mmCIF file of C-alpha atoms and ligand atoms in Angstrom:
data_model
loop_
_atom_site.group_PDB
_atom_site.id
_atom_site.type_symbol
_atom_site.label_atom_id
_atom_site.label_comp_id
_atom_site.label_asym_id
_atom_site.label_seq_id
_atom_site.Cartn_x
_atom_site.Cartn_y
_atom_site.Cartn_z
ATOM 1 C CA MET A 7 144.869 116.593 -12.750
ATOM 2 C CA GLY A 8 146.171 113.363 -14.290
ATOM 3 C CA PRO A 9 143.734 110.623 -15.217
ATOM 4 C CA LYS A 10 144.960 108.219 -12.488
ATOM 5 C CA LYS A 11 144.350 110.760 -9.721
ATOM 6 C CA ALA A 12 140.868 111.446 -11.038
ATOM 7 C CA TYR A 13 140.179 107.697 -11.067
ATOM 8 C CA ALA A 14 141.103 107.365 -7.380
ATOM 9 C CA VAL A 15 139.155 110.415 -6.236
ATOM 10 C CA VAL A 16 135.992 109.701 -8.202
ATOM 11 C CA ASN A 17 135.847 106.126 -6.939
ATOM 12 C CA ARG A 18 136.650 106.994 -3.351
ATOM 13 C CA LYS A 19 133.245 108.650 -2.936
ATOM 14 C CA ALA A 20 131.572 105.394 -3.781
ATOM 15 C CA PHE A 21 133.520 103.181 -1.343
ATOM 16 C CA PRO A 22 131.115 100.865 0.473
ATOM 17 C CA PRO A 23 130.588 101.593 4.190
ATOM 18 C CA LEU A 24 132.868 99.716 6.567
ATOM 19 C CA LYS A 25 131.246 96.845 8.443
ATOM 20 C CA ASN A 26 134.208 95.982 10.689
ATOM 21 C CA ASP A 27 136.292 98.877 12.017
ATOM 22 C CA LEU A 28 137.830 96.993 14.979
ATOM 23 C CA ILE A 29 141.406 97.443 13.818
ATOM 24 C CA LEU A 30 140.947 101.165 13.214
ATOM 25 C CA ARG A 31 139.489 101.615 16.689
ATOM 26 C CA ALA A 32 142.267 99.566 18.291
ATOM 27 C CA ALA A 33 144.860 101.615 16.388
ATOM 28 C CA ARG A 34 143.316 104.874 17.601
ATOM 29 C CA GLY A 35 143.208 103.580 21.184
ATOM 30 C CA GLU A 36 139.411 103.358 21.268
ATOM 31 C CA LYS A 37 137.464 100.599 22.983
ATOM 32 C CA THR A 38 137.081 97.285 21.129
ATOM 33 C CA GLU A 39 134.738 94.430 21.977
ATOM 34 C CA ARG A 40 137.294 91.918 20.716
ATOM 35 C CA VAL A 41 140.921 92.028 19.630
ATOM 36 C CA PRO A 42 141.403 92.578 15.892
ATOM 37 C CA VAL A 43 143.845 90.287 14.105
ATOM 38 C CA TRP A 44 145.717 90.237 10.814
ATOM 39 C CA VAL A 45 148.957 88.530 9.844
ATOM 40 C CA MET A 46 152.042 89.861 8.120
ATOM 41 C CA ARG A 47 152.388 88.159 4.717
ATOM 42 C CA GLN A 48 148.854 86.822 5.038
ATOM 43 C CA ALA A 49 148.666 86.733 1.236
ATOM 44 C CA GLY A 50 151.374 84.628 -0.310
ATOM 45 C CA ARG A 51 153.118 81.355 -0.830
ATOM 46 C CA TYR A 52 151.626 79.282 2.011
ATOM 47 C CA LEU A 53 148.230 79.530 0.271
ATOM 48 C CA PRO A 54 147.668 77.049 -2.596
ATOM 49 C CA GLU A 55 145.371 79.566 -4.301
ATOM 50 C CA TYR A 56 148.250 82.077 -4.356
ATOM 51 C CA MET A 57 150.641 79.450 -5.745
ATOM 52 C CA GLN A 58 148.193 78.810 -8.550
ATOM 53 C CA ILE A 59 148.277 82.462 -9.616
ATOM 54 C CA SER A 60 152.003 82.725 -8.983
ATOM 55 C CA SER A 61 152.706 79.661 -11.184
ATOM 56 C CA LYS A 62 151.300 81.561 -14.161
ATOM 57 C CA ASN A 63 152.487 85.103 -13.355
ATOM 58 C CA GLY A 64 155.804 86.569 -12.243
ATOM 59 C CA PHE A 65 155.829 88.160 -8.783
ATOM 60 C CA PHE A 66 156.073 91.755 -9.996
ATOM 61 C CA SER A 67 153.476 91.149 -12.737
ATOM 62 C CA ILE A 68 151.039 90.252 -9.968
ATOM 63 C CA CYS A 69 151.984 93.458 -8.136
ATOM 64 C CA ARG A 70 151.598 95.510 -11.330
ATOM 65 C CA SER A 71 148.214 94.109 -12.274
ATOM 66 C CA PRO A 72 145.451 95.765 -10.209
ATOM 67 C CA GLU A 73 143.195 92.771 -10.986
ATOM 68 C CA LEU A 74 145.693 90.121 -9.827
ATOM 69 C CA ALA A 75 146.917 92.159 -6.841
ATOM 70 C CA CYS A 76 143.288 92.631 -5.775
ATOM 71 C CA GLU A 77 142.520 88.920 -6.186
ATOM 72 C CA VAL A 78 145.571 87.843 -4.174
ATOM 73 C CA THR A 79 144.811 90.408 -1.441
ATOM 74 C CA LEU A 80 141.319 88.943 -1.075
ATOM 75 C CA GLN A 81 142.416 85.283 -0.907
ATOM 76 C CA PRO A 82 143.188 85.191 2.836
ATOM 77 C CA ILE A 83 140.088 87.327 3.556
ATOM 78 C CA ARG A 84 137.884 84.662 1.943
ATOM 79 C CA ARG A 85 139.491 81.880 3.975
ATOM 80 C CA PHE A 86 139.907 83.381 7.448
ATOM 81 C CA ASN A 87 138.040 85.753 9.769
ATOM 82 C CA LEU A 88 140.774 88.357 9.520
ATOM 83 C CA ASP A 89 140.055 91.929 10.617
ATOM 84 C CA ALA A 90 142.113 93.617 7.892
ATOM 85 C CA ALA A 91 143.395 93.070 4.379
ATOM 86 C CA ILE A 92 146.865 94.244 3.308
ATOM 87 C CA ILE A 93 147.369 95.289 -0.271
ATOM 88 C CA PHE A 94 149.480 92.798 -2.197
ATOM 89 C CA SER A 95 152.678 94.511 -3.251
ATOM 90 C CA ASP A 96 156.275 94.652 -2.046
ATOM 91 C CA ILE A 97 158.543 97.141 -0.331
ATOM 92 C CA LEU A 98 160.931 96.891 -3.312
ATOM 93 C CA VAL A 99 158.615 98.715 -5.718
ATOM 94 C CA ILE A 100 160.234 101.935 -4.450
ATOM 95 C CA PRO A 101 163.760 101.076 -5.632
ATOM 96 C CA GLN A 102 162.104 100.176 -8.952
ATOM 97 C CA ALA A 103 160.404 103.594 -9.037
ATOM 98 C CA LEU A 104 163.844 105.135 -8.450
ATOM 99 C CA GLY A 105 165.022 103.414 -11.634
ATOM 100 C CA MET A 106 166.651 100.248 -10.279
ATOM 101 C CA GLN A 107 166.009 96.813 -11.703
ATOM 102 C CA VAL A 108 164.740 94.322 -9.122
ATOM 103 C CA ASP A 109 164.083 90.666 -9.951
ATOM 104 C CA MET A 110 162.453 88.051 -7.736
ATOM 105 C CA ILE A 111 164.321 84.767 -8.330
ATOM 106 C CA PRO A 112 162.744 83.722 -5.903
ATOM 107 C CA GLY A 113 164.346 86.146 -3.387
ATOM 108 C CA PRO A 114 164.955 89.771 -4.346
ATOM 109 C CA SER A 115 167.946 90.413 -6.601
ATOM 110 C CA PHE A 116 169.317 93.708 -7.973
ATOM 111 C CA PRO A 117 171.579 93.112 -11.008
ATOM 112 C CA GLU A 118 173.094 96.569 -10.519
ATOM 113 C CA PRO A 119 173.122 97.492 -6.838
ATOM 114 C CA LEU A 120 174.534 100.820 -5.630
ATOM 115 C CA CYS A 121 178.276 100.316 -5.193
ATOM 116 C CA THR A 122 179.628 103.795 -4.537
ATOM 117 C CA PRO A 123 178.068 107.209 -3.812
ATOM 118 C CA ALA A 124 178.629 108.081 -7.500
ATOM 119 C CA ASP A 125 175.903 105.535 -8.300
ATOM 120 C CA LEU A 126 173.348 107.810 -6.611
ATOM 121 C CA GLU A 127 173.503 109.885 -9.784
ATOM 122 C CA LYS A 128 171.852 107.025 -11.662
ATOM 123 C CA LEU A 129 168.728 107.232 -9.504
ATOM 124 C CA ASN A 130 165.623 109.037 -10.653
ATOM 125 C CA LYS A 131 165.581 112.045 -8.290
ATOM 126 C CA ASN A 132 162.170 113.381 -9.302
ATOM 127 C CA VAL A 133 159.927 110.413 -8.898
ATOM 128 C CA ASP A 134 156.337 111.035 -9.942
ATOM 129 C CA VAL A 135 154.609 108.423 -7.795
ATOM 130 C CA ASN A 136 151.413 108.623 -9.838
ATOM 131 C CA LYS A 137 153.376 107.658 -12.904
ATOM 132 C CA GLU A 138 155.765 105.104 -11.393
ATOM 133 C CA LEU A 139 153.551 103.584 -8.706
ATOM 134 C CA GLY A 140 150.069 104.413 -9.965
ATOM 135 C CA TYR A 141 149.473 100.683 -10.388
ATOM 136 C CA VAL A 142 149.609 100.285 -6.593
ATOM 137 C CA PHE A 143 147.094 103.106 -6.159
ATOM 138 C CA GLN A 144 144.813 101.485 -8.714
ATOM 139 C CA ALA A 145 145.124 98.119 -6.961
ATOM 140 C CA ILE A 146 144.207 99.786 -3.659
ATOM 141 C CA THR A 147 141.123 101.506 -5.088
ATOM 142 C CA LYS A 148 140.010 98.335 -6.832
ATOM 143 C CA THR A 149 140.502 96.269 -3.684
ATOM 144 C CA ARG A 150 138.590 98.777 -1.529
ATOM 145 C CA HIS A 151 135.602 98.257 -3.821
ATOM 146 C CA ALA A 152 136.037 94.486 -3.978
ATOM 147 C CA LEU A 153 136.207 94.223 -0.169
ATOM 148 C CA GLU A 154 132.673 95.642 -0.016
ATOM 149 C CA GLY A 155 133.460 97.158 3.382
ATOM 150 C CA LYS A 156 134.115 93.757 4.957
ATOM 151 C CA VAL A 157 137.380 94.849 6.621
ATOM 152 C CA PRO A 158 139.744 97.834 6.310
ATOM 153 C CA LEU A 159 142.575 97.818 3.773
ATOM 154 C CA ILE A 160 146.156 98.355 4.953
ATOM 155 C CA GLY A 161 148.707 100.118 2.747
ATOM 156 C CA PHE A 162 152.445 99.931 3.412
ATOM 157 C CA SER A 163 155.965 100.924 2.533
ATOM 158 C CA GLY A 164 159.472 99.893 3.471
ATOM 159 C CA ALA A 165 161.310 102.410 5.664
ATOM 160 C CA PRO A 166 164.377 104.232 4.289
ATOM 161 C CA TRP A 167 167.134 102.218 6.023
ATOM 162 C CA THR A 168 165.605 98.859 5.044
ATOM 163 C CA LEU A 169 165.282 99.971 1.415
ATOM 164 C CA MET A 170 168.791 101.452 1.414
ATOM 165 C CA SER A 171 170.135 98.111 2.583
ATOM 166 C CA TYR A 172 168.506 96.214 -0.302
ATOM 167 C CA MET A 173 169.674 98.829 -2.827
ATOM 168 C CA ILE A 174 173.319 98.494 -1.733
ATOM 169 C CA GLU A 175 173.437 94.797 -0.839
ATOM 170 C CA GLY A 176 171.567 93.858 -4.003
ATOM 171 C CA GLY A 177 169.438 91.302 -2.158
ATOM 172 C CA SER A 178 169.043 89.490 1.134
ATOM 173 C CA THR A 179 171.955 89.482 3.572
ATOM 174 C CA THR A 180 172.632 88.485 7.152
ATOM 175 C CA THR A 181 175.346 91.031 7.955
ATOM 176 C CA HIS A 182 174.242 94.104 5.963
ATOM 177 C CA SER A 183 177.957 94.843 5.862
ATOM 178 C CA LYS A 184 178.008 96.597 2.483
ATOM 179 C CA ALA A 185 175.184 98.940 3.464
ATOM 180 C CA LYS A 186 176.562 99.505 6.977
ATOM 181 C CA ARG A 187 179.934 100.264 5.471
ATOM 182 C CA TRP A 188 178.273 103.236 3.746
ATOM 183 C CA LEU A 189 176.902 104.422 7.104
ATOM 184 C CA TYR A 190 180.406 104.384 8.632
ATOM 185 C CA THR A 191 182.414 105.632 5.674
ATOM 186 C CA GLU A 192 179.973 107.671 3.590
ATOM 187 C CA PRO A 193 177.598 109.286 6.095
ATOM 188 C CA GLU A 194 176.778 112.206 3.827
ATOM 189 C CA ALA A 195 175.915 110.076 0.811
ATOM 190 C CA SER A 196 173.953 107.763 3.133
ATOM 191 C CA HIS A 197 171.866 110.667 4.410
ATOM 192 C CA GLN A 198 171.343 111.859 0.846
ATOM 193 C CA LEU A 199 169.990 108.447 -0.140
ATOM 194 C CA LEU A 200 167.878 108.075 3.017
ATOM 195 C CA GLN A 201 166.378 111.541 2.472
ATOM 196 C CA LEU A 202 165.568 110.771 -1.150
ATOM 197 C CA LEU A 203 163.822 107.583 -0.009
ATOM 198 C CA ALA A 204 161.938 109.362 2.795
ATOM 199 C CA ASP A 205 160.624 111.979 0.343
ATOM 200 C CA VAL A 206 159.388 109.347 -2.106
ATOM 201 C CA ILE A 207 157.845 107.307 0.724
ATOM 202 C CA VAL A 208 155.803 110.314 1.932
ATOM 203 C CA ASP A 209 154.481 110.912 -1.612
ATOM 204 C CA TYR A 210 153.798 107.208 -2.016
ATOM 205 C CA LEU A 211 151.905 106.833 1.265
ATOM 206 C CA LEU A 212 149.870 109.983 0.619
ATOM 207 C CA GLY A 213 148.933 108.465 -2.754
ATOM 208 C CA GLN A 214 147.911 105.243 -0.985
ATOM 209 C CA ILE A 215 145.629 107.137 1.427
ATOM 210 C CA LYS A 216 144.073 109.055 -1.466
ATOM 211 C CA ALA A 217 143.524 105.777 -3.288
ATOM 212 C CA GLY A 218 141.707 104.291 -0.294
ATOM 213 C CA ALA A 219 144.195 102.812 2.209
ATOM 214 C CA GLN A 220 142.607 102.997 5.674
ATOM 215 C CA LEU A 221 145.636 102.137 7.791
ATOM 216 C CA LEU A 222 149.355 102.183 6.971
ATOM 217 C CA GLN A 223 152.364 100.190 8.115
ATOM 218 C CA LEU A 224 155.988 101.205 7.717
ATOM 219 C CA PHE A 225 158.321 98.179 7.629
ATOM 220 C CA GLU A 226 161.778 98.787 9.092
ATOM 221 C CA SER A 227 162.558 95.102 8.708
ATOM 222 C CA HIS A 228 166.307 95.488 9.125
ATOM 223 C CA ALA A 229 166.337 97.704 12.236
ATOM 224 C CA GLY A 230 168.113 94.916 14.123
ATOM 225 C CA ALA A 231 171.191 95.193 11.911
ATOM 226 C CA LEU A 232 171.865 98.692 13.204
ATOM 227 C CA GLY A 233 171.909 98.692 16.993
ATOM 228 C CA PRO A 234 171.027 101.787 19.046
ATOM 229 C CA GLY A 235 173.747 104.157 17.803
ATOM 230 C CA LEU A 236 173.324 103.755 14.060
ATOM 231 C CA PHE A 237 169.554 103.410 14.430
ATOM 232 C CA SER A 238 169.170 106.779 16.141
ATOM 233 C CA LYS A 239 171.335 108.436 13.496
ATOM 234 C CA PHE A 240 170.267 106.756 10.263
ATOM 235 C CA ALA A 241 166.840 105.209 10.812
ATOM 236 C CA LEU A 242 164.861 107.019 13.494
ATOM 237 C CA PRO A 243 165.098 110.575 12.055
ATOM 238 C CA TYR A 244 163.574 109.384 8.777
ATOM 239 C CA ILE A 245 160.932 107.233 10.477
ATOM 240 C CA ARG A 246 159.896 110.360 12.413
ATOM 241 C CA GLN A 247 160.030 112.595 9.381
ATOM 242 C CA ILE A 248 157.764 110.270 7.421
ATOM 243 C CA SER A 249 154.948 110.262 9.995
ATOM 244 C CA TYR A 250 155.055 114.020 10.611
ATOM 245 C CA LYS A 251 155.428 115.017 6.962
ATOM 246 C CA LEU A 252 152.663 112.662 5.951
ATOM 247 C CA LYS A 253 150.274 114.238 8.471
ATOM 248 C CA GLU A 254 151.293 117.697 7.207
ATOM 249 C CA ARG A 255 150.767 116.713 3.585
ATOM 250 C CA CYS A 256 147.372 115.209 4.432
ATOM 251 C CA SER A 257 146.232 118.434 6.030
ATOM 252 C CA GLU A 258 147.576 120.542 3.123
ATOM 253 C CA SER A 259 145.665 118.428 0.639
ATOM 254 C CA GLY A 260 142.470 118.127 2.682
ATOM 255 C CA VAL A 261 142.875 114.372 3.146
ATOM 256 C CA THR A 262 141.992 112.745 6.488
ATOM 257 C CA PRO A 263 145.113 111.038 7.874
ATOM 258 C CA VAL A 264 144.857 107.336 8.690
ATOM 259 C CA PRO A 265 146.378 105.471 11.666
ATOM 260 C CA PHE A 266 150.009 104.515 11.131
ATOM 261 C CA ILE A 267 151.905 101.434 12.408
ATOM 262 C CA ILE A 268 155.678 101.348 12.750
ATOM 263 C CA PHE A 269 157.232 97.880 12.730
ATOM 264 C CA ALA A 270 160.969 97.962 13.406
ATOM 265 C CA LYS A 271 161.986 94.318 13.585
ATOM 266 C CA ASP A 272 164.525 93.577 16.326
ATOM 267 C CA GLY A 273 164.498 97.239 17.307
ATOM 268 C CA HIS A 274 163.639 96.841 21.006
ATOM 269 C CA PHE A 275 166.380 99.250 21.945
ATOM 270 C CA ALA A 276 164.407 101.981 20.196
ATOM 271 C CA LEU A 277 160.899 101.275 21.483
ATOM 272 C CA GLU A 278 160.782 104.399 23.693
ATOM 273 C CA GLU A 279 161.859 106.633 20.801
ATOM 274 C CA LEU A 280 159.544 104.884 18.359
ATOM 275 C CA SER A 281 156.571 105.461 20.660
ATOM 276 C CA GLY A 282 157.197 109.223 20.386
ATOM 277 C CA SER A 283 157.645 109.245 16.621
ATOM 278 C CA GLY A 284 154.136 110.107 15.506
ATOM 279 C CA TYR A 285 152.798 106.573 15.031
ATOM 280 C CA GLU A 286 149.564 105.356 16.603
ATOM 281 C CA VAL A 287 150.740 101.738 16.760
ATOM 282 C CA VAL A 288 154.098 100.106 17.461
ATOM 283 C CA GLY A 289 154.534 96.623 15.995
ATOM 284 C CA LEU A 290 156.596 94.061 17.906
ATOM 285 C CA ASP A 291 158.578 91.003 16.911
ATOM 286 C CA TRP A 292 158.417 87.890 19.099
ATOM 287 C CA THR A 293 161.685 88.437 20.943
ATOM 288 C CA ILE A 294 160.298 91.041 23.359
ATOM 289 C CA ARG A 295 158.083 90.391 26.374
ATOM 290 C CA PRO A 296 154.712 92.119 25.962
ATOM 291 C CA THR A 297 154.925 93.678 29.458
ATOM 292 C CA ASN A 298 158.404 95.093 28.734
ATOM 293 C CA ALA A 299 157.146 96.562 25.489
ATOM 294 C CA ARG A 300 154.144 98.133 27.213
ATOM 295 C CA ASN A 301 156.389 99.659 29.888
ATOM 296 C CA LYS A 302 158.661 101.109 27.244
ATOM 297 C CA VAL A 303 156.009 102.646 24.990
ATOM 298 C CA GLY A 304 153.690 103.915 27.749
ATOM 299 C CA ALA A 305 149.917 103.708 28.020
ATOM 300 C CA SER A 306 148.802 105.839 25.097
ATOM 301 C CA ILE A 307 150.232 103.861 22.164
ATOM 302 C CA SER A 308 148.598 100.743 20.745
ATOM 303 C CA LEU A 309 150.721 97.634 20.313
ATOM 304 C CA GLN A 310 150.731 95.000 17.574
ATOM 305 C CA GLY A 311 152.207 91.514 17.568
ATOM 306 C CA ASN A 312 153.924 89.327 18.495
ATOM 307 C CA LEU A 313 153.553 85.536 18.348
ATOM 308 C CA ASP A 314 156.613 83.708 17.056
ATOM 309 C CA PRO A 315 155.693 82.724 13.449
ATOM 310 C CA CYS A 316 157.087 79.252 14.227
ATOM 311 C CA ALA A 317 154.523 78.807 17.018
ATOM 312 C CA LEU A 318 152.022 78.078 14.241
ATOM 313 C CA TYR A 319 153.862 74.819 13.540
ATOM 314 C CA ALA A 320 152.575 73.576 16.915
ATOM 315 C CA PRO A 321 149.449 71.399 17.162
ATOM 316 C CA PRO A 322 146.156 73.376 17.310
ATOM 317 C CA GLU A 323 145.679 72.992 21.083
ATOM 318 C CA GLU A 324 149.164 74.420 21.672
ATOM 319 C CA ILE A 325 148.492 77.328 19.309
ATOM 320 C CA LYS A 326 145.387 78.168 21.323
ATOM 321 C CA ARG A 327 147.397 78.094 24.524
ATOM 322 C CA HIS A 328 150.010 80.450 23.035
ATOM 323 C CA VAL A 329 147.280 82.836 21.908
ATOM 324 C CA LYS A 330 145.642 82.833 25.333
ATOM 325 C CA GLU A 331 148.947 83.600 26.999
ATOM 326 C CA MET A 332 149.678 86.391 24.509
ATOM 327 C CA LEU A 333 146.270 87.997 25.085
ATOM 328 C CA GLN A 334 146.645 87.783 28.838
ATOM 329 C CA LYS A 335 149.942 89.640 28.606
ATOM 330 C CA PHE A 336 148.863 92.333 26.145
ATOM 331 C CA GLY A 337 145.297 92.721 27.418
ATOM 332 C CA THR A 338 142.411 93.235 25.041
ATOM 333 C CA GLN A 339 142.536 97.007 24.547
ATOM 334 C CA LYS A 340 144.907 99.172 22.471
ATOM 335 C CA TYR A 341 146.067 95.931 20.949
ATOM 336 C CA ILE A 342 146.145 94.318 17.491
ATOM 337 C CA ALA A 343 147.061 90.620 17.394
ATOM 338 C CA ASN A 344 149.583 89.529 14.762
ATOM 339 C CA LEU A 345 152.634 87.346 14.368
ATOM 340 C CA GLY A 346 156.002 88.833 15.263
ATOM 341 C CA HIS A 347 157.005 88.647 11.571
ATOM 342 C CA GLY A 348 155.616 87.249 8.320
ATOM 343 C CA ILE A 349 154.018 83.804 8.154
ATOM 344 C CA TYR A 350 156.351 81.165 6.693
ATOM 345 C CA ARG A 351 155.695 79.640 3.307
ATOM 346 C CA ASP A 352 155.571 76.052 4.612
ATOM 347 C CA MET A 353 152.824 76.859 7.140
ATOM 348 C CA ASN A 354 149.639 74.825 7.129
ATOM 349 C CA PRO A 355 146.859 77.366 6.424
ATOM 350 C CA ASP A 356 144.580 75.491 8.849
ATOM 351 C CA HIS A 357 146.929 76.496 11.653
ATOM 352 C CA LEU A 358 146.513 80.154 10.753
ATOM 353 C CA GLU A 359 142.790 79.634 11.021
ATOM 354 C CA VAL A 360 143.251 78.251 14.540
ATOM 355 C CA PHE A 361 145.326 81.325 15.446
ATOM 356 C CA VAL A 362 142.789 83.824 14.070
ATOM 357 C CA ASN A 363 139.764 82.155 15.641
ATOM 358 C CA ALA A 364 141.541 81.757 18.991
ATOM 359 C CA VAL A 365 142.232 85.514 19.099
ATOM 360 C CA HIS A 366 138.545 86.188 18.558
ATOM 361 C CA THR A 367 137.239 83.592 20.994
ATOM 362 C CA TYR A 368 139.589 84.320 23.885
ATOM 363 C CA SER A 369 139.467 88.090 23.592
ATOM 364 C CA GLU A 370 135.651 88.046 23.572
ATOM 365 C CA GLU A 371 135.723 85.796 26.619
ATOM 366 C CA MET A 372 138.189 88.072 28.390
ATOM 367 C CA ASN A 373 136.132 91.160 27.619
ATOM 368 C CA ALA A 374 132.971 89.482 28.851
ATOM 369 C CA THR A 375 134.526 88.676 32.224
ATOM 370 C CA GLN A 376 136.156 92.071 32.785
HETATM 371 O O1 LIG B 402 157.198 84.836 -5.600
HETATM 372 C C1 LIG B 402 156.788 85.158 -4.484
HETATM 373 O O2 LIG B 402 155.624 84.907 -4.176
HETATM 374 C C2 LIG B 402 157.750 85.865 -3.562
HETATM 375 C C3 LIG B 402 157.386 85.942 -2.135
HETATM 376 C C4 LIG B 402 156.965 87.371 -1.753
HETATM 377 C C5 LIG B 402 155.695 87.787 -1.377
HETATM 378 C C6 LIG B 402 154.447 86.951 -1.277
HETATM 379 C C7 LIG B 402 157.791 88.506 -1.750
HETATM 380 C C8 LIG B 402 159.202 88.552 -2.128
HETATM 381 N N1 LIG B 402 157.054 89.598 -1.373
HETATM 382 C C9 LIG B 402 155.750 89.214 -1.122
HETATM 383 C C10 LIG B 402 154.617 90.082 -0.766
HETATM 384 C C11 LIG B 402 154.789 91.073 0.295
HETATM 385 N N2 LIG B 402 155.991 91.608 0.727
HETATM 386 C C12 LIG B 402 153.759 91.699 1.011
HETATM 387 C C13 LIG B 402 152.255 91.538 0.738
HETATM 388 C C14 LIG B 402 151.725 90.242 1.212
HETATM 389 C C15 LIG B 402 151.052 90.244 2.533
HETATM 390 O O3 LIG B 402 151.626 90.754 3.510
HETATM 391 O O4 LIG B 402 149.949 89.712 2.617
HETATM 392 C C16 LIG B 402 154.350 92.556 1.953
HETATM 393 C C17 LIG B 402 153.652 93.396 3.016
HETATM 394 C C18 LIG B 402 155.759 92.493 1.747
HETATM 395 C C19 LIG B 402 156.717 93.311 2.490
HETATM 396 C C20 LIG B 402 158.152 92.995 2.390
HETATM 397 N N3 LIG B 402 158.885 92.608 1.298
HETATM 398 C C21 LIG B 402 159.055 93.155 3.460
HETATM 399 C C22 LIG B 402 158.661 93.663 4.826
HETATM 400 C C23 LIG B 402 158.135 92.573 5.666
HETATM 401 C C24 LIG B 402 159.200 91.640 6.172
HETATM 402 O O5 LIG B 402 159.156 90.474 5.765
HETATM 403 O O6 LIG B 402 160.030 92.080 6.976
HETATM 404 C C25 LIG B 402 160.331 92.796 3.017
HETATM 405 C C26 LIG B 402 161.610 92.776 3.817
HETATM 406 C C27 LIG B 402 160.229 92.451 1.647
HETATM 407 C C28 LIG B 402 161.310 92.066 0.735
HETATM 408 C C29 LIG B 402 161.035 90.743 0.157
HETATM 409 N N4 LIG B 402 160.187 90.532 -0.875
HETATM 410 C C30 LIG B 402 160.081 89.178 -1.120
HETATM 411 C C31 LIG B 402 160.899 88.501 -0.181
HETATM 412 C C32 LIG B 402 161.097 87.023 -0.118
HETATM 413 C C33 LIG B 402 161.465 89.487 0.635
HETATM 414 C C34 LIG B 402 162.357 89.254 1.839
HETATM 415 C C35 LIG B 402 163.743 88.982 1.414
HETATM 416 C C36 LIG B 402 164.685 88.944 2.608
HETATM 417 O O7 LIG B 402 164.532 88.044 3.443
HETATM 418 O O8 LIG B 402 165.554 89.811 2.658
#
């Protein structure tokens, strides 16, 4: 047993008891007295306290420092009545673990993206996640202690297609044409890369659970670039594999599995399939009607989402109205409130506070009158 593994296991026994398990109950489909709420990208650039740390430390140095990652994870928890923390990291730590250089300047940039299938040979095929990503596990364990059981801690990973896109495009893109070109012209090499990513992701998420993550989210942020055909061939099989293999690996290693959220942005066309993919929660972006989503996923799955992040620009009274409407459509059970994507960096933090408190107030009111 390596020293990092021992660190995680020894400390896990001493984790403080959880005082607020609303989000875990909602994820498992159990009754909740009010709707739990967290926000994608709740730690980050819209918070002046994050900007202060980020002005002195590079983005990946924050991710790689368990102390700084823990501090930044806690910042929104100190400010708002959120029902979960999400570990501060990035989906692009996996391409780094595979041996690729990724810079944040300020968006992600790969100086040497994958150009042809021959470039797959340059990737590290036997990733030891404890060695390459142990800093994330340490940050998770440290944060679990620092949270003192206030709220659960969410771990996460990017999904294979989304990571493949960054690795080939070398950064952000609107068309994803280089990566999609691989799907159409190099299907075998594409599957090879997607499988390599899926295998690392399973190891990585198992490590996160062992380190103390109490809920997981898989981000398929670029689902919308694919459409139904490519999605069912190149994204869905790996999304499925990850949830089932992770549960298998948990049981083999005597670890209790945690609830798992799949968020496939702009992937409405796949909601039925996603609801049968082994995830307890399906996350929604703001472009789908809550009732449509519920009809597509059925009654047993929990839903998460889906206020338009731009709705938080509205004056407080309007934000409250949007929240009320959203809660009326989703109902208060089997539901986790969130934005339909990450909060924008120019958002006034006070408006997030209005959003969070409105979810609590209205959902308690609704439950009381039901
Ligand atoms: O210098 C900085 O502060 C850079 C901004 C930033 C931040 C705060 C990046 C660069 N990543 C993060 C943190 C981050 N990224 C978190 C933890 C914070 C939290 O949620 O509280 C998480 C969960 C992510 C996940 C992530 N990174 C996703 C999936 C979510 C999504 O937005 O769809 C994606 C696509 C990324 C890639 C990435 N990293 C950073 C940026 C600006 C991007 C997006 C680039 C693009 O638009 O393609």
